[in-house]
Amino acid sequence: MCGIGSDCWAVGERGVIVRSNDGGATWQTALVPAECSLTSVCFLTNQIGVVAGSRFDSFQKQHVGVLLKTRDGGESWSVVAAPQQNLNFNAGTAVGVIDASSLPPISFIQFFDLENAVAIAMPDVANTGSQVLRTGDGGLTWQPLADDQKTARWQSGAFFSANDGIIVGLGDAAGSVVGDKVITLQQPQRTLRRRRDASLSRDGAGWMAGDGGLLLTTADGGVTWRQPVGRLAPALNDVFDYRTVDHDGSNVCIAGSPGSVVLQSSDAGNSWKFRQLTSPAPISRIRFVGNSTVLAVGAFGVIHRSEDAGLTWSAVRNGNYRAAVLCLTTDADDASFRMLTNISGDQGFRSVVVQPSARLPRDGSDDAVAADRLRIAVPMAGANVFSQDWMFSRTQPMQHQVQAELLKSWGLQTDGRLTEILPQRLAQLIRIWRPDAICIDRASENDEVANIWLQALEPATAIAAGDNPRGAILDQVGLPKWSVSRTVVKLTGADASPLKFSGGDLLTNLGTTSGLVAAHCESAAEWSDVIDSKSPADQDSAVAYA
């Protein structure tokens, strides 16, 4: 999201771009001429801007970068590409120059003028680090910067110029861009936690936010970082995963998951207040866009607006949206696209897919790459959101088949509080997404991860409904109580059920079959270099629930 004067833009899945001409009070929706996931937008004037992200190339069977430009305020968009005769793939350093048409998926982009920009690109390959790229020709060609940490997966950043900024990413990592180099400040750790966003201003003040309630501030342009003077109760770190931060002078706004509140400070972090929002859907970006005007955008396309620097908020777009179905999947490739194409793609019910437990990266396996692919593939099926949690990570191969090993590992990760944290975390998911039904996509009879979710659902639903005192901490952060009407589990083997979704089902509203749509989505979700990934199912196969 970004703003120039009273003009504002926000981007999202399915190539959606929304624009406001009145400081975010009202919005109009447009689509770019491509099926893609847009993750970053930058405007230099109210007419000149770029959007970036990724799309699935069904011919190459991989996800590739998307970079589009406009010179009419977003009325029309064109692909950024160098004239073929000007390409020089051997230019620059030994690392090589990347043509705009060959960019990997882009998670962040920032232009400083018509020619100079930086971007963060995340190659669609397991166990591979991100690239911090720089252009001096308006985005036609890009040069990777030398990085002292080859496997770091940078995600976002904040920059003074193309030569000076900070970056954050997976593994709780942080770094800085100095000249032509990327220097790691915080080494990537063996964790799925992410530092997700940063904010810098010319006076040297800055903020950094991430999972597990991570919040740091700087007064020297990112050279040193410390915790702010004002701090929340430690128990809230089990609840908050900050995804975005911005500041304007002494006013600071932080948001993420849950999206029920904005953490707001008027005194540069010396004290904090929870500012209630009307929707608990997670917030992905928050930005000051004018004098005291702040916008927050999130899941389901929700947009909240404040006119008093974050003190009070109102929903101006999709504030009452919620999920009909919440799907819990053990592995990314266990998501049932046949079910999603039926209930969401064809019937229009909103659905969310969550992977509450992911595997730590190892040779040939990278759930972070899988999550990036699912974030594109799930909307292709008609569903709304894919989200991967960091808290209950799996540390060993085949660990999902041994419940005792899972509980032991998760007990260590939660400092012996697993029986408290796990049901609370599931209850939090229920209150955030407010589903009518929960669907557990069990991979097999030996899927002990799914069996743990089943065992935890009874206390979790009681907490979510307000029938258990453990829900008090969720009340504290403004999450509304919620009751689930039904829980279903994917059947395995020869089990049969009336609740069945077949690849041969005709999707009357889409004019095709479930199997054809699902096969396309499964192709986008599959990644060939993961040793234990599952091949896309036959187009005529079926999935059943009970």
Coordinates of C-alpha atoms in Angstrom, one line a residue:
M1 CA 0.0 0.0 0.0
C2 CA 1.2 3.6 -0.7
G3 CA -0.2 7.1 -0.9
I4 CA 0.6 10.3 -2.8
G5 CA -1.4 13.2 -1.4
S6 CA -5.1 12.1 -1.4
D7 CA -4.4 9.3 -3.9
C8 CA -3.8 5.8 -2.4
W9 CA -3.3 2.4 -3.8
A10 CA -3.3 -1.1 -2.4
V11 CA -2.7 -4.5 -4.0
G12 CA -3.4 -8.2 -3.3
E13 CA -4.2 -11.6 -4.7
R14 CA -5.7 -12.4 -8.1
G15 CA -4.2 -9.2 -9.6
V16 CA -6.5 -6.9 -7.6
I17 CA -5.6 -3.2 -7.3
V18 CA -7.8 -0.8 -5.4
R19 CA -7.5 2.9 -5.6
S20 CA -8.8 5.9 -3.6
N21 CA -8.8 9.5 -4.6
D22 CA -10.0 10.8 -1.3
G23 CA -7.4 9.7 1.2
G24 CA -8.8 6.2 1.6
A25 CA -12.4 7.1 2.4
T26 CA -13.8 5.3 -0.7
W27 CA -12.2 2.8 -3.0
Q28 CA -12.5 1.6 -6.6
T29 CA -11.3 -1.8 -7.7
A30 CA -9.4 -2.7 -10.8
L31 CA -7.7 -5.8 -12.2
V32 CA -4.3 -6.1 -14.0
P33 CA -4.5 -8.1 -17.2
A34 CA -2.9 -11.2 -15.7
E35 CA -3.6 -13.9 -13.0
C36 CA -1.0 -13.0 -10.4
S37 CA -0.3 -12.3 -6.7
L38 CA 0.7 -8.6 -6.1
T39 CA 2.7 -8.0 -3.0
S40 CA 4.2 -4.5 -3.4
V41 CA 3.2 -1.1 -4.8
C42 CA 5.1 2.1 -5.2
F43 CA 4.0 5.4 -6.8
L44 CA 6.4 8.4 -7.4
T45 CA 3.5 10.7 -8.4
N46 CA -0.2 10.4 -8.6
Q47 CA 0.3 9.1 -12.2
I48 CA 3.5 7.2 -12.3
G49 CA 3.8 3.9 -10.3
V50 CA 4.7 0.2 -10.3
V51 CA 3.3 -2.9 -8.8
A52 CA 5.2 -6.2 -8.3
G53 CA 4.6 -9.8 -7.2
S54 CA 4.5 -13.2 -8.8
R55 CA 2.5 -15.5 -11.0
F56 CA 2.5 -19.2 -11.8
D57 CA 3.9 -20.0 -15.3
S58 CA 2.1 -23.2 -16.2
F59 CA 4.5 -23.8 -19.2
Q60 CA 7.6 -23.5 -17.1
K61 CA 5.9 -25.1 -14.1
Q62 CA 7.4 -22.5 -11.8
H63 CA 6.5 -19.2 -10.1
V64 CA 8.1 -16.1 -11.7
G65 CA 8.2 -12.4 -11.0
V66 CA 5.7 -9.8 -12.1
L67 CA 6.6 -6.1 -12.6
L68 CA 4.0 -3.7 -14.1
K69 CA 4.1 0.0 -14.6
T70 CA 1.5 2.8 -15.1
R71 CA 1.7 6.4 -16.3
D72 CA -2.0 7.2 -15.8
G73 CA -2.6 6.6 -12.1
G74 CA -3.4 3.0 -12.6
E75 CA -6.0 3.2 -15.3
S76 CA -3.8 1.0 -17.5
W77 CA -0.8 -1.2 -16.8
S78 CA 2.0 -2.5 -19.0
V79 CA 4.8 -5.1 -18.4
V80 CA 8.2 -3.7 -17.6
A81 CA 10.6 -5.3 -20.1
A82 CA 13.8 -4.3 -21.8
P83 CA 13.9 -4.2 -25.6
Q84 CA 15.3 -7.5 -26.8
Q85 CA 18.2 -5.9 -28.6
N86 CA 19.4 -4.2 -25.4
L87 CA 19.7 -7.3 -23.2
N88 CA 23.2 -8.0 -21.9
F89 CA 23.2 -11.0 -19.6
N90 CA 26.9 -10.8 -19.2
A91 CA 27.0 -7.2 -18.0
G92 CA 27.9 -6.1 -14.5
T93 CA 29.6 -8.4 -12.0
A94 CA 30.1 -12.2 -12.2
V95 CA 26.8 -12.5 -10.4
G96 CA 25.1 -11.3 -13.7
V97 CA 22.4 -8.9 -14.6
I98 CA 18.7 -10.0 -14.5
D99 CA 16.3 -8.8 -17.2
A100 CA 12.9 -7.7 -16.0
S101 CA 11.3 -10.6 -17.8
S102 CA 13.4 -13.1 -15.9
L103 CA 12.8 -11.8 -12.4
P104 CA 12.0 -14.3 -9.6
P105 CA 8.9 -13.7 -7.4
I106 CA 9.1 -10.2 -5.9
S107 CA 8.1 -9.5 -2.3
F108 CA 9.1 -5.9 -2.0
I109 CA 9.9 -3.0 -4.4
Q110 CA 10.7 0.7 -3.8
F111 CA 11.5 3.3 -6.5
F112 CA 13.3 6.5 -5.6
D113 CA 13.0 8.2 -9.0
L114 CA 12.2 7.2 -12.5
E115 CA 15.5 5.2 -12.8
N116 CA 16.6 4.0 -9.4
A117 CA 15.0 1.3 -7.3
V118 CA 15.5 -1.7 -5.0
A119 CA 13.6 -4.9 -4.9
I120 CA 13.7 -8.2 -2.8
A121 CA 13.2 -11.3 -4.9
M122 CA 12.6 -14.8 -3.5
P123 CA 13.6 -17.6 -5.9
D124 CA 11.1 -20.4 -6.3
V125 CA 13.7 -23.0 -5.2
A126 CA 14.0 -24.8 -1.8
N127 CA 16.8 -23.9 0.6
T128 CA 17.8 -20.9 -1.5
G129 CA 18.3 -17.4 -0.2
S130 CA 16.6 -14.2 -1.5
Q131 CA 18.2 -11.6 -3.7
V132 CA 18.3 -7.9 -3.0
L133 CA 18.3 -6.3 -6.4
R134 CA 19.0 -2.8 -7.7
T135 CA 18.2 -1.1 -11.0
G136 CA 19.4 2.1 -12.5
D137 CA 17.4 2.0 -15.7
G138 CA 13.8 2.1 -14.5
G139 CA 13.5 -1.6 -13.8
L140 CA 14.6 -2.9 -17.2
T141 CA 17.6 -4.7 -15.8
W142 CA 18.5 -5.6 -12.2
Q143 CA 21.8 -6.3 -10.5
P144 CA 21.9 -8.6 -7.4
L145 CA 23.8 -7.1 -4.5
A146 CA 26.6 -9.1 -2.8
D147 CA 25.2 -10.8 0.3
D148 CA 27.3 -12.1 3.2
Q149 CA 24.5 -14.6 4.1
K150 CA 23.8 -16.6 1.0
T151 CA 20.8 -18.5 2.4
A152 CA 18.9 -15.7 4.1
R153 CA 15.3 -15.3 2.9
W154 CA 14.7 -11.5 3.0
Q155 CA 11.1 -10.5 2.8
S156 CA 10.7 -6.7 3.3
G157 CA 12.6 -3.6 4.1
A158 CA 12.8 0.2 4.5
F159 CA 15.2 2.4 2.5
F160 CA 16.6 5.9 2.6
S161 CA 18.0 5.4 -0.9
A162 CA 19.0 2.6 -3.2
N163 CA 22.3 2.4 -1.3
D164 CA 21.1 2.7 2.2
G165 CA 18.4 0.7 4.0
I166 CA 17.4 -2.2 6.3
I167 CA 15.9 -5.5 5.4
V168 CA 14.1 -8.2 7.4
G169 CA 13.0 -11.8 6.8
L170 CA 12.6 -15.5 7.7
G171 CA 14.5 -17.0 10.6
D172 CA 14.2 -13.8 12.7
A173 CA 16.8 -12.3 10.4
A174 CA 17.7 -8.7 9.9
G175 CA 20.3 -6.9 7.7
S176 CA 21.3 -3.6 6.2
V177 CA 22.1 -2.5 2.6
V178 CA 25.3 -0.4 2.6
G179 CA 26.5 0.7 -0.9
D180 CA 26.7 -2.5 -3.1
K181 CA 26.5 -5.0 -0.2
V182 CA 24.0 -6.7 2.1
I183 CA 25.4 -7.0 5.6
T184 CA 23.6 -9.3 8.0
L185 CA 22.9 -7.8 11.4
Q186 CA 20.9 -10.7 12.9
Q187 CA 21.8 -14.1 11.5
P188 CA 19.0 -16.4 10.4
Q189 CA 18.0 -18.7 13.2
R190 CA 16.6 -22.2 13.0
T191 CA 13.0 -21.1 13.4
L192 CA 10.0 -20.2 11.2
R193 CA 9.6 -16.9 12.9
R194 CA 9.9 -13.9 10.7
R195 CA 10.8 -10.3 11.1
R196 CA 8.1 -8.9 8.7
D197 CA 8.4 -5.2 8.3
A198 CA 10.4 -2.1 9.1
S199 CA 10.0 1.7 9.0
L200 CA 12.6 4.4 8.8
S201 CA 12.5 8.2 8.7
R202 CA 15.2 10.8 7.7
D203 CA 15.8 11.8 11.4
G204 CA 17.2 8.3 12.0
A205 CA 14.1 7.0 13.9
G206 CA 12.9 3.5 12.9
W207 CA 10.9 0.5 13.9
M208 CA 11.1 -3.3 13.2
A209 CA 8.3 -5.7 13.8
G210 CA 7.8 -9.5 13.6
D211 CA 6.3 -12.7 14.9
G212 CA 5.9 -13.5 18.5
G213 CA 5.4 -9.9 19.5
L214 CA 8.9 -8.8 18.3
L215 CA 9.2 -5.0 18.4
L216 CA 12.5 -3.1 18.2
T217 CA 13.3 0.6 17.7
T218 CA 16.3 2.6 16.5
A219 CA 17.4 6.2 16.8
D220 CA 20.5 6.0 14.5
G221 CA 19.1 4.8 11.2
G222 CA 19.3 1.1 12.0
V223 CA 22.9 0.9 13.3
T224 CA 21.7 -0.2 16.7
W225 CA 18.3 -1.6 17.9
R226 CA 16.7 -1.9 21.3
Q227 CA 13.3 -2.7 22.8
P228 CA 11.0 0.3 23.2
V229 CA 10.6 1.8 26.7
G230 CA 6.9 0.8 26.8
R231 CA 6.4 -2.9 26.6
L232 CA 3.4 -5.2 26.6
A233 CA 2.8 -8.0 29.1
P234 CA 5.0 -11.1 28.1
A235 CA 1.9 -13.3 27.8
L236 CA 0.8 -11.2 24.8
N237 CA 3.8 -12.4 22.8
D238 CA 2.0 -15.7 22.6
V239 CA -0.9 -13.9 20.9
F240 CA 0.5 -11.2 18.7
D241 CA 2.4 -11.7 15.4
Y242 CA 3.2 -8.3 14.2
R243 CA 3.2 -8.0 10.4
T244 CA 3.5 -4.3 9.7
V245 CA 4.7 -1.1 11.3
D246 CA 4.8 2.6 10.4
H247 CA 5.5 5.8 12.1
D248 CA 5.2 9.6 11.6
G249 CA 7.2 11.5 14.1
S250 CA 6.3 10.3 17.6
N251 CA 3.1 8.5 16.3
V252 CA 3.6 4.8 15.8
C253 CA 1.1 2.2 14.6
I254 CA 1.7 -1.6 14.6
A255 CA -0.6 -4.3 13.4
G256 CA -0.7 -8.0 12.3
S257 CA -2.4 -11.1 13.5
P258 CA -4.9 -10.9 15.2
G259 CA -6.2 -7.9 13.3
S260 CA -8.7 -6.9 16.0
V261 CA -6.5 -4.1 17.3
V262 CA -3.8 -1.7 16.3
L263 CA -1.0 -1.1 18.8
Q264 CA -0.7 2.7 18.9
S265 CA 1.7 5.1 20.6
S266 CA 1.7 8.9 20.5
D267 CA 5.0 9.2 22.4
A268 CA 7.5 7.2 20.3
G269 CA 6.9 3.9 22.1
N270 CA 7.1 5.1 25.7
S271 CA 3.5 3.9 26.2
W272 CA 1.0 1.9 24.1
K273 CA -2.7 1.6 23.6
F274 CA -4.9 -1.0 22.0
R275 CA -7.1 0.7 19.3
Q276 CA -10.1 -1.5 18.4
L277 CA -10.8 -2.4 14.8
T278 CA -14.2 -3.7 13.6
S279 CA -12.7 -6.9 11.9
P280 CA -10.3 -9.4 13.5
A281 CA -8.9 -10.4 10.1
P282 CA -5.1 -10.1 10.0
I283 CA -3.6 -6.8 8.9
S284 CA -0.8 -7.1 6.3
R285 CA 0.1 -3.4 5.8
I286 CA -0.3 -0.2 7.8
R287 CA 0.8 3.2 6.5
F288 CA 0.6 6.9 7.3
V289 CA -0.6 8.5 4.0
G290 CA -1.2 12.1 5.0
N291 CA -1.7 14.5 7.9
S292 CA -2.9 12.2 10.6
T293 CA -4.4 9.8 8.1
V294 CA -3.5 6.1 8.5
L295 CA -4.7 3.2 6.5
A296 CA -4.5 -0.5 7.3
V297 CA -5.2 -3.3 4.8
G298 CA -5.6 -7.0 5.4
A299 CA -7.2 -10.3 4.7
F300 CA -10.5 -10.5 2.7
G301 CA -9.5 -7.1 1.2
V302 CA -10.5 -5.3 4.5
I303 CA -9.4 -1.6 4.7
H304 CA -9.5 0.4 8.0
R305 CA -9.0 4.1 8.1
S306 CA -8.0 6.5 10.9
E307 CA -8.1 10.4 10.7
D308 CA -6.4 11.0 14.0
A309 CA -3.0 9.3 13.7
G310 CA -4.4 5.9 14.8
L311 CA -6.5 6.8 17.8
T312 CA -9.8 5.8 16.3
W313 CA -10.6 3.6 13.4
S314 CA -13.5 2.8 11.0
A315 CA -13.7 0.0 8.4
V316 CA -14.2 1.5 4.9
R317 CA -14.0 -1.7 2.9
N318 CA -15.1 -5.3 3.7
G319 CA -15.2 -4.8 7.4
N320 CA -17.9 -7.5 8.0
Y321 CA -16.2 -10.3 6.0
R322 CA -15.5 -13.7 7.7
A323 CA -14.8 -17.3 6.6
A324 CA -17.4 -19.9 6.1
V325 CA -14.8 -22.7 6.3
L326 CA -11.4 -22.9 8.1
C327 CA -9.2 -25.7 6.8
L328 CA -6.3 -27.0 8.9
T329 CA -3.7 -28.8 6.9
T330 CA -0.6 -30.7 8.0
D331 CA 1.5 -30.1 5.0
A332 CA 1.0 -27.6 2.2
D333 CA 0.3 -30.3 -0.3
D334 CA -2.5 -31.8 1.8
A335 CA -4.8 -28.9 1.0
S336 CA -7.9 -30.3 -0.7
F337 CA -8.4 -28.2 -3.9
R338 CA -11.4 -30.3 -5.0
M339 CA -13.2 -29.2 -1.9
L340 CA -12.1 -25.6 -2.2
T341 CA -13.0 -25.3 -5.9
N342 CA -16.5 -26.5 -5.0
I343 CA -17.4 -24.5 -1.9
S344 CA -15.4 -21.3 -2.7
G345 CA -14.6 -21.2 -6.4
D346 CA -18.1 -22.3 -7.6
Q347 CA -20.4 -21.6 -4.6
G348 CA -18.7 -18.4 -3.4
F349 CA -18.2 -19.3 0.3
R350 CA -15.2 -17.7 1.8
S351 CA -12.5 -20.1 3.0
V352 CA -9.2 -20.0 4.7
V353 CA -6.4 -22.6 4.7
V354 CA -4.0 -22.6 7.7
Q355 CA -0.9 -24.8 8.3
P356 CA -0.6 -24.6 12.1
S357 CA 2.6 -26.7 12.1
A358 CA 5.4 -26.4 9.4
R359 CA 8.7 -28.2 9.0
L360 CA 12.0 -26.5 9.5
P361 CA 14.0 -26.3 6.3
R362 CA 16.3 -29.3 5.5
D363 CA 17.9 -30.7 2.4
G364 CA 15.3 -31.1 -0.3
S365 CA 12.5 -29.7 1.8
D366 CA 11.5 -26.1 2.4
D367 CA 8.0 -25.3 3.8
A368 CA 8.7 -21.6 3.4
V369 CA 8.8 -22.1 -0.4
A370 CA 5.7 -24.3 -0.2
A371 CA 3.9 -21.5 1.7
D372 CA 4.8 -19.0 -0.9
R373 CA 3.3 -21.2 -3.6
L374 CA 0.1 -22.0 -1.6
R375 CA -0.5 -18.2 -1.1
I376 CA -0.9 -18.1 -4.9
A377 CA -2.5 -21.5 -5.5
V378 CA -5.2 -21.2 -2.8
P379 CA -6.8 -18.1 -4.3
M380 CA -6.6 -19.7 -7.7
A381 CA -9.1 -22.3 -6.4
G382 CA -11.4 -19.5 -5.3
A383 CA -10.4 -19.6 -1.6
N384 CA -9.3 -16.4 0.1
V385 CA -6.2 -16.9 2.3
F386 CA -3.4 -19.3 3.0
S387 CA -1.4 -18.8 6.2
Q388 CA 1.4 -20.7 7.8
D389 CA 2.0 -20.5 11.5
W390 CA 5.5 -20.5 13.0
M391 CA 5.0 -21.6 16.5
F392 CA 4.7 -25.4 16.4
S393 CA 7.5 -26.3 14.0
R394 CA 8.6 -29.8 13.2
T395 CA 12.3 -30.3 13.6
Q396 CA 12.9 -33.9 12.3
P397 CA 11.9 -35.9 9.2
M398 CA 8.8 -38.1 9.6
Q399 CA 8.1 -36.4 13.0
H400 CA 4.4 -36.0 12.0
Q401 CA 3.9 -39.8 12.4
V402 CA 5.0 -39.9 16.1
Q403 CA 2.8 -38.0 18.5
A404 CA 5.1 -38.4 21.5
E405 CA 8.0 -36.8 19.6
L406 CA 5.7 -34.0 18.4
L407 CA 4.5 -33.2 21.9
K408 CA 8.0 -33.4 23.3
S409 CA 9.4 -31.0 20.7
W410 CA 6.5 -28.6 21.0
G411 CA 6.7 -28.7 24.8
L412 CA 10.4 -27.5 24.5
Q413 CA 9.4 -24.8 22.0
T414 CA 6.7 -23.4 24.3
D415 CA 8.8 -23.6 27.5
G416 CA 6.6 -26.4 29.0
R417 CA 3.3 -24.6 28.4
L418 CA 2.1 -26.7 25.4
T419 CA -1.2 -27.7 27.1
E420 CA -2.0 -24.0 27.6
I421 CA -0.6 -22.5 24.4
L422 CA -1.9 -25.0 21.8
P423 CA -5.6 -24.8 22.5
Q424 CA -5.3 -21.1 23.0
R425 CA -3.6 -20.8 19.5
L426 CA -6.4 -22.8 17.9
A427 CA -9.0 -20.8 19.7
Q428 CA -7.4 -17.6 18.4
L429 CA -7.6 -18.9 14.8
I430 CA -11.3 -19.6 15.4
R431 CA -11.9 -16.1 16.7
I432 CA -9.9 -14.4 13.9
W433 CA -11.6 -16.2 11.0
R434 CA -15.0 -16.8 12.6
P435 CA -15.8 -19.9 10.5
D436 CA -19.1 -21.9 10.5
A437 CA -17.1 -25.1 10.0
I438 CA -13.6 -26.4 10.6
C439 CA -12.1 -28.9 8.1
I440 CA -9.1 -30.9 9.1
D441 CA -7.2 -32.1 6.0
R442 CA -5.7 -35.3 7.4
A443 CA -2.9 -36.7 5.2
S444 CA -3.2 -40.3 6.4
E445 CA -4.2 -42.5 9.3
N446 CA -0.7 -41.9 10.6
D447 CA -1.0 -38.1 10.5
E448 CA -0.4 -37.4 14.2
V449 CA -0.3 -33.6 13.6
A450 CA -4.0 -33.8 12.5
N451 CA -4.8 -36.1 15.4
I452 CA -3.3 -33.5 17.9
W453 CA -5.6 -30.8 16.4
L454 CA -8.6 -33.1 16.8
Q455 CA -7.7 -33.7 20.4
A456 CA -7.2 -30.0 21.1
L457 CA -10.4 -28.8 19.3
E458 CA -12.7 -29.5 22.2
P459 CA -10.9 -27.1 24.7
A460 CA -10.1 -24.7 21.8
T461 CA -13.8 -24.3 20.8
A462 CA -14.7 -23.8 24.4
I463 CA -12.1 -21.0 24.7
A464 CA -13.2 -19.5 21.4
A465 CA -16.9 -19.5 22.6
G466 CA -16.0 -17.9 25.9
D467 CA -16.8 -21.0 27.9
N468 CA -13.3 -21.4 29.3
P469 CA -11.5 -18.8 31.4
R470 CA -8.4 -19.2 29.2
G471 CA -10.1 -17.0 26.7
A472 CA -9.6 -13.9 28.8
I473 CA -6.3 -13.0 27.1
L474 CA -8.1 -13.2 23.7
D475 CA -10.8 -10.9 25.1
Q476 CA -8.0 -8.5 26.1
V477 CA -6.9 -8.0 22.5
G478 CA -10.4 -7.5 21.3
L479 CA -11.1 -10.8 19.6
P480 CA -14.9 -11.5 19.6
K481 CA -16.2 -14.8 21.0
W482 CA -17.2 -17.3 18.3
S483 CA -18.8 -20.7 18.2
V484 CA -18.2 -23.2 15.4
S485 CA -21.2 -25.2 14.1
R486 CA -19.4 -28.2 12.7
T487 CA -16.1 -30.0 12.4
V488 CA -15.3 -32.4 9.6
V489 CA -12.2 -34.6 9.0
K490 CA -10.8 -35.8 5.6
L491 CA -11.3 -39.5 5.3
T492 CA -8.4 -41.8 4.2
G493 CA -8.2 -45.2 2.6
A494 CA -11.5 -46.8 1.6
D495 CA -13.7 -44.7 3.9
A496 CA -16.8 -43.4 2.3
S497 CA -19.1 -40.5 3.2
P498 CA -22.0 -38.5 1.6
L499 CA -19.8 -35.4 2.0
K500 CA -17.6 -36.1 -1.0
F501 CA -16.0 -33.8 -3.7
S502 CA -15.1 -35.6 -6.9
G503 CA -12.9 -34.4 -9.7
G504 CA -15.8 -35.0 -12.1
D505 CA -18.1 -32.6 -10.3
L506 CA -19.5 -30.0 -12.7
L507 CA -18.9 -26.5 -11.4
T508 CA -21.9 -24.8 -13.0
N509 CA -21.0 -21.2 -12.1
L510 CA -17.4 -21.7 -13.5
G511 CA -18.4 -23.8 -16.5
T512 CA -15.8 -26.5 -15.9
T513 CA -15.1 -29.5 -13.6
S514 CA -13.6 -29.6 -10.2
G515 CA -10.8 -31.8 -11.3
L516 CA -9.6 -29.5 -14.0
V517 CA -9.5 -26.4 -11.7
A518 CA -7.9 -28.5 -8.9
A519 CA -5.2 -29.9 -11.2
H520 CA -4.2 -26.4 -12.2
C521 CA -4.0 -25.3 -8.6
E522 CA -2.1 -28.4 -7.5
S523 CA 0.4 -27.8 -10.3
A524 CA 0.9 -24.3 -8.9
A525 CA 1.3 -25.7 -5.4
E526 CA 3.6 -28.5 -6.2
W527 CA 7.4 -27.9 -6.1
S528 CA 9.5 -30.5 -7.8
D529 CA 12.6 -30.2 -5.7
V530 CA 11.0 -31.3 -2.5
I531 CA 11.8 -34.9 -1.9
D532 CA 8.6 -35.9 -0.1
S533 CA 6.1 -33.8 -2.1
K534 CA 3.0 -35.5 -3.4
S535 CA 2.1 -35.6 -7.1
P536 CA -1.2 -33.9 -8.1
A537 CA -4.0 -36.3 -7.8
D538 CA -5.9 -37.7 -10.8
Q539 CA -8.4 -35.3 -12.1
D540 CA -11.3 -37.8 -11.6
S541 CA -10.3 -38.7 -8.0
A542 CA -12.5 -37.7 -5.0
V543 CA -12.0 -36.5 -1.5
A544 CA -14.5 -37.3 1.3
Y545 CA -15.1 -35.8 4.8
A546 CA -17.0 -36.9 7.9

